[in-house]
Tab-separated table of C-alpha atoms in Angstrom:
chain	number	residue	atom	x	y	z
A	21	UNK	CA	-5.563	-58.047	33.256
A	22	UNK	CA	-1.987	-56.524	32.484
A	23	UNK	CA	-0.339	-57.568	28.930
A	24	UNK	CA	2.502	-59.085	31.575
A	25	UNK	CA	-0.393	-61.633	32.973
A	26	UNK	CA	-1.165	-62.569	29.275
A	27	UNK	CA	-0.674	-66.150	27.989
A	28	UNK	CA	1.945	-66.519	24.836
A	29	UNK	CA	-1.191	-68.463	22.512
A	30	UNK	CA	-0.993	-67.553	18.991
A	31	UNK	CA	-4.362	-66.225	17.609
A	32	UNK	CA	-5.436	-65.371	14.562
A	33	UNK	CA	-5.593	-61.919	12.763
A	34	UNK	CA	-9.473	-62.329	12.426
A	35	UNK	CA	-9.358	-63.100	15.544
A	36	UNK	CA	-7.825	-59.949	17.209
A	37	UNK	CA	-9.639	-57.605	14.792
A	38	UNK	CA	-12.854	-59.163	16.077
A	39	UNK	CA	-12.144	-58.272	19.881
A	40	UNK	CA	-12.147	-54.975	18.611
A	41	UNK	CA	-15.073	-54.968	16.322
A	42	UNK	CA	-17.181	-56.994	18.275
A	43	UNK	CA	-20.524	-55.508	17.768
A	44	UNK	CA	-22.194	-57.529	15.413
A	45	UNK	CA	-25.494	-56.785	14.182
A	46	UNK	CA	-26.242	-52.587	14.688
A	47	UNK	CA	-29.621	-53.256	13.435
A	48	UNK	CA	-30.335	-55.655	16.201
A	49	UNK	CA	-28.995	-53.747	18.807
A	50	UNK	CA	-31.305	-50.860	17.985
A	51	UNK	CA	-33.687	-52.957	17.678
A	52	UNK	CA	-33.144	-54.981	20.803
A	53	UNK	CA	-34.999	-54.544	24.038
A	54	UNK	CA	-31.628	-54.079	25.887
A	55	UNK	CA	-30.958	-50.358	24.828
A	56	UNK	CA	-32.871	-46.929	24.815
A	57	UNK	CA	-32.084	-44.805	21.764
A	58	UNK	CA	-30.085	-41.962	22.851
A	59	UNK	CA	-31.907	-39.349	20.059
A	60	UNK	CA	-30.714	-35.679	19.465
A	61	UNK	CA	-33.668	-33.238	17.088
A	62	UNK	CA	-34.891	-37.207	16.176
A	63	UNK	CA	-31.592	-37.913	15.307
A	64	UNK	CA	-30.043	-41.452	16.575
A	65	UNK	CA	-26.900	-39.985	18.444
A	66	UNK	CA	-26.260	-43.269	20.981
A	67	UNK	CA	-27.937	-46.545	22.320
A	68	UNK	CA	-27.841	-46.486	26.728
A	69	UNK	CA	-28.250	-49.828	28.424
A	70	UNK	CA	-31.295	-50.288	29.692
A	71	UNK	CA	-29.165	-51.359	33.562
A	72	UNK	CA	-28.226	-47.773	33.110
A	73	UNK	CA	-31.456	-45.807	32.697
A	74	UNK	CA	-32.756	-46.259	35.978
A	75	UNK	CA	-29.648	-44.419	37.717
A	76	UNK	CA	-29.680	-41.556	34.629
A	77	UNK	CA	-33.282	-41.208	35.067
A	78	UNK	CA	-32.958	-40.256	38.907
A	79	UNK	CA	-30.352	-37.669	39.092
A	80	UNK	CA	-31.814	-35.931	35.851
A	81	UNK	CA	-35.457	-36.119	37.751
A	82	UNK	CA	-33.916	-34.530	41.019
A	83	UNK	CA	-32.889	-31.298	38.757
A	84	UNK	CA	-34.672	-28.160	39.274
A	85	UNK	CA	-35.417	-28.764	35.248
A	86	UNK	CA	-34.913	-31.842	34.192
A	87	UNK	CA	-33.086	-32.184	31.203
A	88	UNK	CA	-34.351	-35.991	29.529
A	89	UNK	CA	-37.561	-36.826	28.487
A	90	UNK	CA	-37.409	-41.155	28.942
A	91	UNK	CA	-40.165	-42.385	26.889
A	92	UNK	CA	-40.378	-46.390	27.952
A	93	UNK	CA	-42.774	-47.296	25.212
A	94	UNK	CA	-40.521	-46.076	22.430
A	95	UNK	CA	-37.352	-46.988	24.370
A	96	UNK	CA	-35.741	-43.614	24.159
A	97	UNK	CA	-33.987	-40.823	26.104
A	98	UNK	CA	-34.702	-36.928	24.206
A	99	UNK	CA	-33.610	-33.516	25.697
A	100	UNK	CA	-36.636	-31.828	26.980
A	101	UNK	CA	-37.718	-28.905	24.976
A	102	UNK	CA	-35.722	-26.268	27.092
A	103	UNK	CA	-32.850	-27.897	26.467
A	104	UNK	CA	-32.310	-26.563	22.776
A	105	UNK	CA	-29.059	-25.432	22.406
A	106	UNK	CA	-25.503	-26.898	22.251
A	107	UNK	CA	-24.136	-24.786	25.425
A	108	UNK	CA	-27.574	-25.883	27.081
A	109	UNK	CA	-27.120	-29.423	26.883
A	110	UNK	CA	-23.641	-29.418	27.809
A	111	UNK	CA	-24.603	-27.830	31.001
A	112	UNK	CA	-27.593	-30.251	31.800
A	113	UNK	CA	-25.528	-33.527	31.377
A	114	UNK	CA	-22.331	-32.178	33.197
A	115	UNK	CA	-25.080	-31.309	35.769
A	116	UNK	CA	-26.641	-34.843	35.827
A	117	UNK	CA	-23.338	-36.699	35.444
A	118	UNK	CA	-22.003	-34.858	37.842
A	119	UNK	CA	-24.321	-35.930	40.659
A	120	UNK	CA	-24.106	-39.476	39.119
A	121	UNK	CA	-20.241	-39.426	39.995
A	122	UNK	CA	-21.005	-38.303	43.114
A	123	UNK	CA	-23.737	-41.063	44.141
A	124	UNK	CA	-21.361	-43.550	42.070
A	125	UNK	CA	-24.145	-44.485	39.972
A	126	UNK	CA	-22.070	-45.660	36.949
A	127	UNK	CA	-19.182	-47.657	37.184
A	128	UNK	CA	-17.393	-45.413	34.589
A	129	UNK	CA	-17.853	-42.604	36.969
A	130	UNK	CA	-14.778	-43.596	38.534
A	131	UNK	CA	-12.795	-43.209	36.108
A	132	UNK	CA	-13.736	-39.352	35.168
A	133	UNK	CA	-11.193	-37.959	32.608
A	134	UNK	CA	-12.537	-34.125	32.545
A	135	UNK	CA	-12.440	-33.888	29.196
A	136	UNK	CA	-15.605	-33.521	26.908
A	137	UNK	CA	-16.492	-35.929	23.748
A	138	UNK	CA	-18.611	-34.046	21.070
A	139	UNK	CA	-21.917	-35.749	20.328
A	140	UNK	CA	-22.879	-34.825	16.687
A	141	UNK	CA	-25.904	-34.019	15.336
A	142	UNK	CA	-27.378	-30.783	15.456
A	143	UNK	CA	-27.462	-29.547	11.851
A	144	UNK	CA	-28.214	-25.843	13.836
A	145	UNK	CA	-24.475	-25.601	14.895
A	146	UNK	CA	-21.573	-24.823	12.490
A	147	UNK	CA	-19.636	-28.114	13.598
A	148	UNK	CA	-22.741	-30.443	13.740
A	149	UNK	CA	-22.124	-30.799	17.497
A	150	UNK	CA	-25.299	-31.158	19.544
A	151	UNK	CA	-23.699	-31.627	22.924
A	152	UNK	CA	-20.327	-32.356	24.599
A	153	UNK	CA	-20.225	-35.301	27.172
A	154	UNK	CA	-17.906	-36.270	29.567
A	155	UNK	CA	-15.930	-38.727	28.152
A	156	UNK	CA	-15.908	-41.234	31.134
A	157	UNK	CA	-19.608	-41.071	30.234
A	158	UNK	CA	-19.182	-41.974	26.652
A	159	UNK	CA	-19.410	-45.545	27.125
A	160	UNK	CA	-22.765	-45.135	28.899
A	161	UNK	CA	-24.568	-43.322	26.487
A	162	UNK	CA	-23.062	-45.257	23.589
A	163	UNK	CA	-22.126	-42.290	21.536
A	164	UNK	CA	-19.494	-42.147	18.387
A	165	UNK	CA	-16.313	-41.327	19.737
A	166	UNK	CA	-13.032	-40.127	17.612
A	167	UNK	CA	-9.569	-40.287	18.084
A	168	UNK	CA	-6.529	-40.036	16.326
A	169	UNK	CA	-3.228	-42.935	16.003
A	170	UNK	CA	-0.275	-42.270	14.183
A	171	UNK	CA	2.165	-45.598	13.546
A	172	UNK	CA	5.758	-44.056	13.993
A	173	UNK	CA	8.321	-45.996	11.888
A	174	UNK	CA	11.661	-45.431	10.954
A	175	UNK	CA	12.754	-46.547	7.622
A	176	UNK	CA	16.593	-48.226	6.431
A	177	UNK	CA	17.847	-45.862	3.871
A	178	UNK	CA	19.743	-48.803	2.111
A	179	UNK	CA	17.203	-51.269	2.875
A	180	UNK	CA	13.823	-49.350	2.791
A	181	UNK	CA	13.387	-52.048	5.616
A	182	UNK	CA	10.516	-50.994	8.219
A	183	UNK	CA	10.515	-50.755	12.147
A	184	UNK	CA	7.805	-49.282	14.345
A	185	UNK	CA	8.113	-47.650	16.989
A	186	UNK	CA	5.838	-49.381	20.112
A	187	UNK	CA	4.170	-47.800	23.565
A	188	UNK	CA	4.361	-49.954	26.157
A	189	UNK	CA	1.352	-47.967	28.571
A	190	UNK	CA	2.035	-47.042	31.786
A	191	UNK	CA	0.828	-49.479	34.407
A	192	UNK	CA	-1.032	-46.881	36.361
A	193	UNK	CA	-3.271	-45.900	33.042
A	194	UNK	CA	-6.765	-46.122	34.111
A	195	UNK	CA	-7.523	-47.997	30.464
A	196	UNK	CA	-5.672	-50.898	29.324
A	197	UNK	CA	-2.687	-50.876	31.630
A	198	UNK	CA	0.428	-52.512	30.643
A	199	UNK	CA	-0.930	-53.111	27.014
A	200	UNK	CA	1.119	-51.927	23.784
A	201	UNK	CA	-0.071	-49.304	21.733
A	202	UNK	CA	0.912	-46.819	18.793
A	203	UNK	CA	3.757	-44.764	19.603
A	204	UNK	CA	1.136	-41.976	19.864
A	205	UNK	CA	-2.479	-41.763	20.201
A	206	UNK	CA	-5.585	-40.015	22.097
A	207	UNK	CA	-9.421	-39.234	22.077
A	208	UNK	CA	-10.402	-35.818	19.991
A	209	UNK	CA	-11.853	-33.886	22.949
A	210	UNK	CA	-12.093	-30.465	24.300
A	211	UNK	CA	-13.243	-29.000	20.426
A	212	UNK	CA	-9.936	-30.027	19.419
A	213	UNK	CA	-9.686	-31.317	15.709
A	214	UNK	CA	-7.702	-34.422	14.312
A	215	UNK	CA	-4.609	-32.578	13.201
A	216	UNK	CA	-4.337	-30.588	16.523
A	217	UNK	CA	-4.662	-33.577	17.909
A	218	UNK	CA	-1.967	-35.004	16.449
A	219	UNK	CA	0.298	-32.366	17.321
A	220	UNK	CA	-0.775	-32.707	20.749
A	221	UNK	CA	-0.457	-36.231	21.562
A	222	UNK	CA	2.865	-36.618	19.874
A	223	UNK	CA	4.341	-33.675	22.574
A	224	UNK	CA	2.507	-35.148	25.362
A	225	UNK	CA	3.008	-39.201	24.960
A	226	UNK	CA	6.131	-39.248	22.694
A	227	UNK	CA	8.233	-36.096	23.126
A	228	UNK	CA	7.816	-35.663	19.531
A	229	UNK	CA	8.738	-31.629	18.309
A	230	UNK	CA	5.780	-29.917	16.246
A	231	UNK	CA	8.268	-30.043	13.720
A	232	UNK	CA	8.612	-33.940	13.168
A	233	UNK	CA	5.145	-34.114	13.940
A	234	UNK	CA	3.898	-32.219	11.562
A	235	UNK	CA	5.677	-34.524	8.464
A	236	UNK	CA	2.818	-37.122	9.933
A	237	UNK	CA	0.612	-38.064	6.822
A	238	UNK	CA	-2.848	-39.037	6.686
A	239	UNK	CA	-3.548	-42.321	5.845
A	240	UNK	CA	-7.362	-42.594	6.469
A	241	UNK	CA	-9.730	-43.701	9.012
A	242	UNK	CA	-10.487	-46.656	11.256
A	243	UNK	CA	-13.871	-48.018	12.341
A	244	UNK	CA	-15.624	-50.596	14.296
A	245	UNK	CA	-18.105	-50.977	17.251
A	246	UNK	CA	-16.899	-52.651	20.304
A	247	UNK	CA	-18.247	-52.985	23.897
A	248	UNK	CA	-17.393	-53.807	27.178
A	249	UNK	CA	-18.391	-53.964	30.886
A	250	UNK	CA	-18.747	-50.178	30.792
A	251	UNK	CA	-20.566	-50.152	27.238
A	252	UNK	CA	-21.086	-49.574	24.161
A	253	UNK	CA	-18.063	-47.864	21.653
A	254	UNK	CA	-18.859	-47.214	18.060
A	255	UNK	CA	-15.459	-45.340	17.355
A	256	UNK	CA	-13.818	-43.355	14.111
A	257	UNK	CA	-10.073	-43.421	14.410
A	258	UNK	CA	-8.102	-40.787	12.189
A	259	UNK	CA	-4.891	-42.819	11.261
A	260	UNK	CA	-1.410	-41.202	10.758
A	261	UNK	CA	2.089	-42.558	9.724
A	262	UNK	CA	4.687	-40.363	10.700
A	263	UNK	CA	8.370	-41.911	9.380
A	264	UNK	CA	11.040	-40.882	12.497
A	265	UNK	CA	14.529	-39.567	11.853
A	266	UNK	CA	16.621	-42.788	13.000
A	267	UNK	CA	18.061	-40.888	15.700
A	268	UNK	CA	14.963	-39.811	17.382
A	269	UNK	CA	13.850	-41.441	20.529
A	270	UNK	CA	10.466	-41.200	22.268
A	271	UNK	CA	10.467	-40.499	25.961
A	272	UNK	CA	7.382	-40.959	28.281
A	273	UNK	CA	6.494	-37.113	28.959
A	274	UNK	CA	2.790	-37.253	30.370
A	275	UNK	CA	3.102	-40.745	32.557
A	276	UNK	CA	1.005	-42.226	30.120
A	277	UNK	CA	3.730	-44.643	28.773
A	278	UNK	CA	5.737	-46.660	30.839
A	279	UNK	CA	8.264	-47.161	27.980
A	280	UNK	CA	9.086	-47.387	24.005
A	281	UNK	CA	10.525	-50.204	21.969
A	282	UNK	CA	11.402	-50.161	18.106
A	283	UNK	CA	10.654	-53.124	16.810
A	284	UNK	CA	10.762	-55.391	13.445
A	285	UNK	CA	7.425	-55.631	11.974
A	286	UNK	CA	7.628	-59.428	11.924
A	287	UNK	CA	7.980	-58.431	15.902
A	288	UNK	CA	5.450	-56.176	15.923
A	289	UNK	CA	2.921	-58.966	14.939
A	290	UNK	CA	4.146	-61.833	17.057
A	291	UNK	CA	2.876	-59.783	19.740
A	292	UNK	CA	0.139	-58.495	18.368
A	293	UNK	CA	-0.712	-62.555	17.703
A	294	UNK	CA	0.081	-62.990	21.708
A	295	UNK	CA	-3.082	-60.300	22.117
A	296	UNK	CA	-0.663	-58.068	24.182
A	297	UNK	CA	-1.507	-54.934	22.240
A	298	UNK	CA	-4.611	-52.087	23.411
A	299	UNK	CA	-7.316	-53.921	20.880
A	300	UNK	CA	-7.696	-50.819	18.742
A	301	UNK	CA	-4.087	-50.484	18.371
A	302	UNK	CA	-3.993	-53.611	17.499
A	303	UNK	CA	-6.550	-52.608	14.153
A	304	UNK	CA	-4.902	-49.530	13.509
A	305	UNK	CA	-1.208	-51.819	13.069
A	306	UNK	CA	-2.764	-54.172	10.964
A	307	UNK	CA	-4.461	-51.107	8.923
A	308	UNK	CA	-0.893	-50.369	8.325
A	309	UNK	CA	0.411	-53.714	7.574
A	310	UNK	CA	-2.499	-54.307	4.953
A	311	UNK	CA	-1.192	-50.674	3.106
A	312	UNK	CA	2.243	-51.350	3.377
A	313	UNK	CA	1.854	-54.738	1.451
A	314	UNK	CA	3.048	-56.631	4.766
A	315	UNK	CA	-0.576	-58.260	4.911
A	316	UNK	CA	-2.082	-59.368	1.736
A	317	UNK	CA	-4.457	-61.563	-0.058
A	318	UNK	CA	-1.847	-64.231	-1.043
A	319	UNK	CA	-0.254	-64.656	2.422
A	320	UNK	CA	-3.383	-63.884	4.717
A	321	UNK	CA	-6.690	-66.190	4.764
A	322	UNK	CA	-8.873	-64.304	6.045
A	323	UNK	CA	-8.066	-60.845	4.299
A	324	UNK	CA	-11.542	-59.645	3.049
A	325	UNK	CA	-12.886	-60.114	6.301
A	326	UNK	CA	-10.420	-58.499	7.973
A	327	UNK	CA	-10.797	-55.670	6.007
A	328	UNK	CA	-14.489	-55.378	6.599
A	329	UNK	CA	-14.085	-55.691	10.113
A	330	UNK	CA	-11.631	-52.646	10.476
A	331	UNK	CA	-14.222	-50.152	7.747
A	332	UNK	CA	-17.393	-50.845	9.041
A	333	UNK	CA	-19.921	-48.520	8.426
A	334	UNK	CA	-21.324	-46.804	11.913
A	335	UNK	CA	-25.386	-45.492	11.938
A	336	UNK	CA	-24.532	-42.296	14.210
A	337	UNK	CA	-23.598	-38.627	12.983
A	338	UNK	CA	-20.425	-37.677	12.335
């Protein structure tokens, strides 16, 4: 549905944080008869559907080698033993997905970004990473993803009065179109880290110089476990708040944002309220509302909650 379709109801805080973080109990879920255990050296990397082994399970089998070993009894999917290395994985599943996408076998196949999501876990490689997965893919095989959002504000010298800066996405994004979102943000792929990331994005979304984007401070992480109808998303969000020279402008540079707005941060929240923002953009404003002293105990009743909805601990390798 686009943010344009949406209705103007009011909802909660709670409310919108729990869209995002809508996973409730892990344990469950591990434990549940709905889910293989996606497991790396032993190592609980991901949780796959159990509507989306069947397809997996074929196009590995038609390999030459087959690269899983699906073990019904214990309800898990393991690299066979040939498949030991970082590099070899990564070849396997962008072999396997590969032929998925082209027998559209998953549904978030069609939407293939070609760009590659570490999967940690492999204590043998210097980064941890045990295999890189396409990140259409992600979803399917339930793996930790990361990503970084920076809130862009401008600040009243005389005031020290607050505006944000606002995406509007671009209609034709194959995620969330026509939602709001941080001025800036983007999925750590490709071996990149959270500060090049940073960098990055803000050149490619915002038209932001390496210069002001590099005054961007780090204010922390983000994390919750949401799902959809593609699956499962236990994410880590590296948040940023980069304070604009009033002057500056974002433009639209990659056609991922349809256009910018700066905004009052009473504004900001009315809409946020209207559930017209990306849901994880929504958690990473209110993140920054709660530091800033905007949200607190006094004037918000569900504050403790909140908070434990937006820092929730996640049972995968990081």
């Amino acid at each position: 549905m686009s943010a344009n379709n949406m209705s103007a109801n009011s909802f909660s805080v709670l409310h919108i944080v729990q869209q995002c973080n809508c996973v409730g109990d892990v344990d469950a879920l591990i434990g549940s008869s709905k889910y293989f255990r996606f497991l790396v050296n032993d190592r609980l990397c991901g949780l796959i559907s159990i509507q989306d082994i069947p397809p997996l399970e074929s196009a590995a089998n038609s390999l030459p080698r087959p690269p899983f070993r699906f073990d019904s009894e214990r309800r898990c999917v393991e690299f066979s033993d040939w498949c030991s290395t970082q590099a070899q994985r990564t070849a396997a599943v962008a072999a396997v997905l590969s032929r998925m996408r082209e027998l559209q076998s998953w549904l978030s196949l069609a939407k293939w970004r070609n760009e590659l999501y570490p999967v940690y876990g492999d204590s043998s490689d210097p980064n941890n990473v045990a295999v890189f997965i396409e990140r259409a893919a992600s979803y399917n095989f339930g793996i930790r993803t990361f990503g970084v959002h920076i809130n862009g504000i401008v600040r009243d010298r005389a005031s020290g009065a607050v505006q944000m800066w606002v995406a509007k996405r671009s209609p034709s994004k194959q995620t969330w179109p026509g939602y709001l979102d941080q001025i800036v943000a983007g999925g750590i792929g490709n071996g990149l880290g959270a500060w090049a990331s940073v960098v990055k994005e803000c050149d490619e979304e915002g038209g932001i110089p390496q210069a002001i984007a590099e005054t961007a401070v780090s204010a922390g992480t983000i994390q919750y476990f949401t799902k959809s109808e593609l699956g499962l998303q236990p994410e880590t969000q590296y948040v940023y708040d980069l304070e604009l020279p009033p002057d500056f402008v974002p433009f639209p540079k990659d056609g991922e944002v349809d256009s910018f707005h700066l905004w009052t941060l009473d504004q900001v929240m009315d809409r946020i309220k209207q559930n017209l923002f990306k849901p994880n953009c929504a958690v990473c404003v209110i993140d920054f509302m709660i530091r800033h002293g905007y949200l607190t105990a006094e004037t918000e009743p569900d504050y403790l909650q909140i908070i434990d909805n937006i820092h929730r601990p996640l049972p995968f390798p990081c």
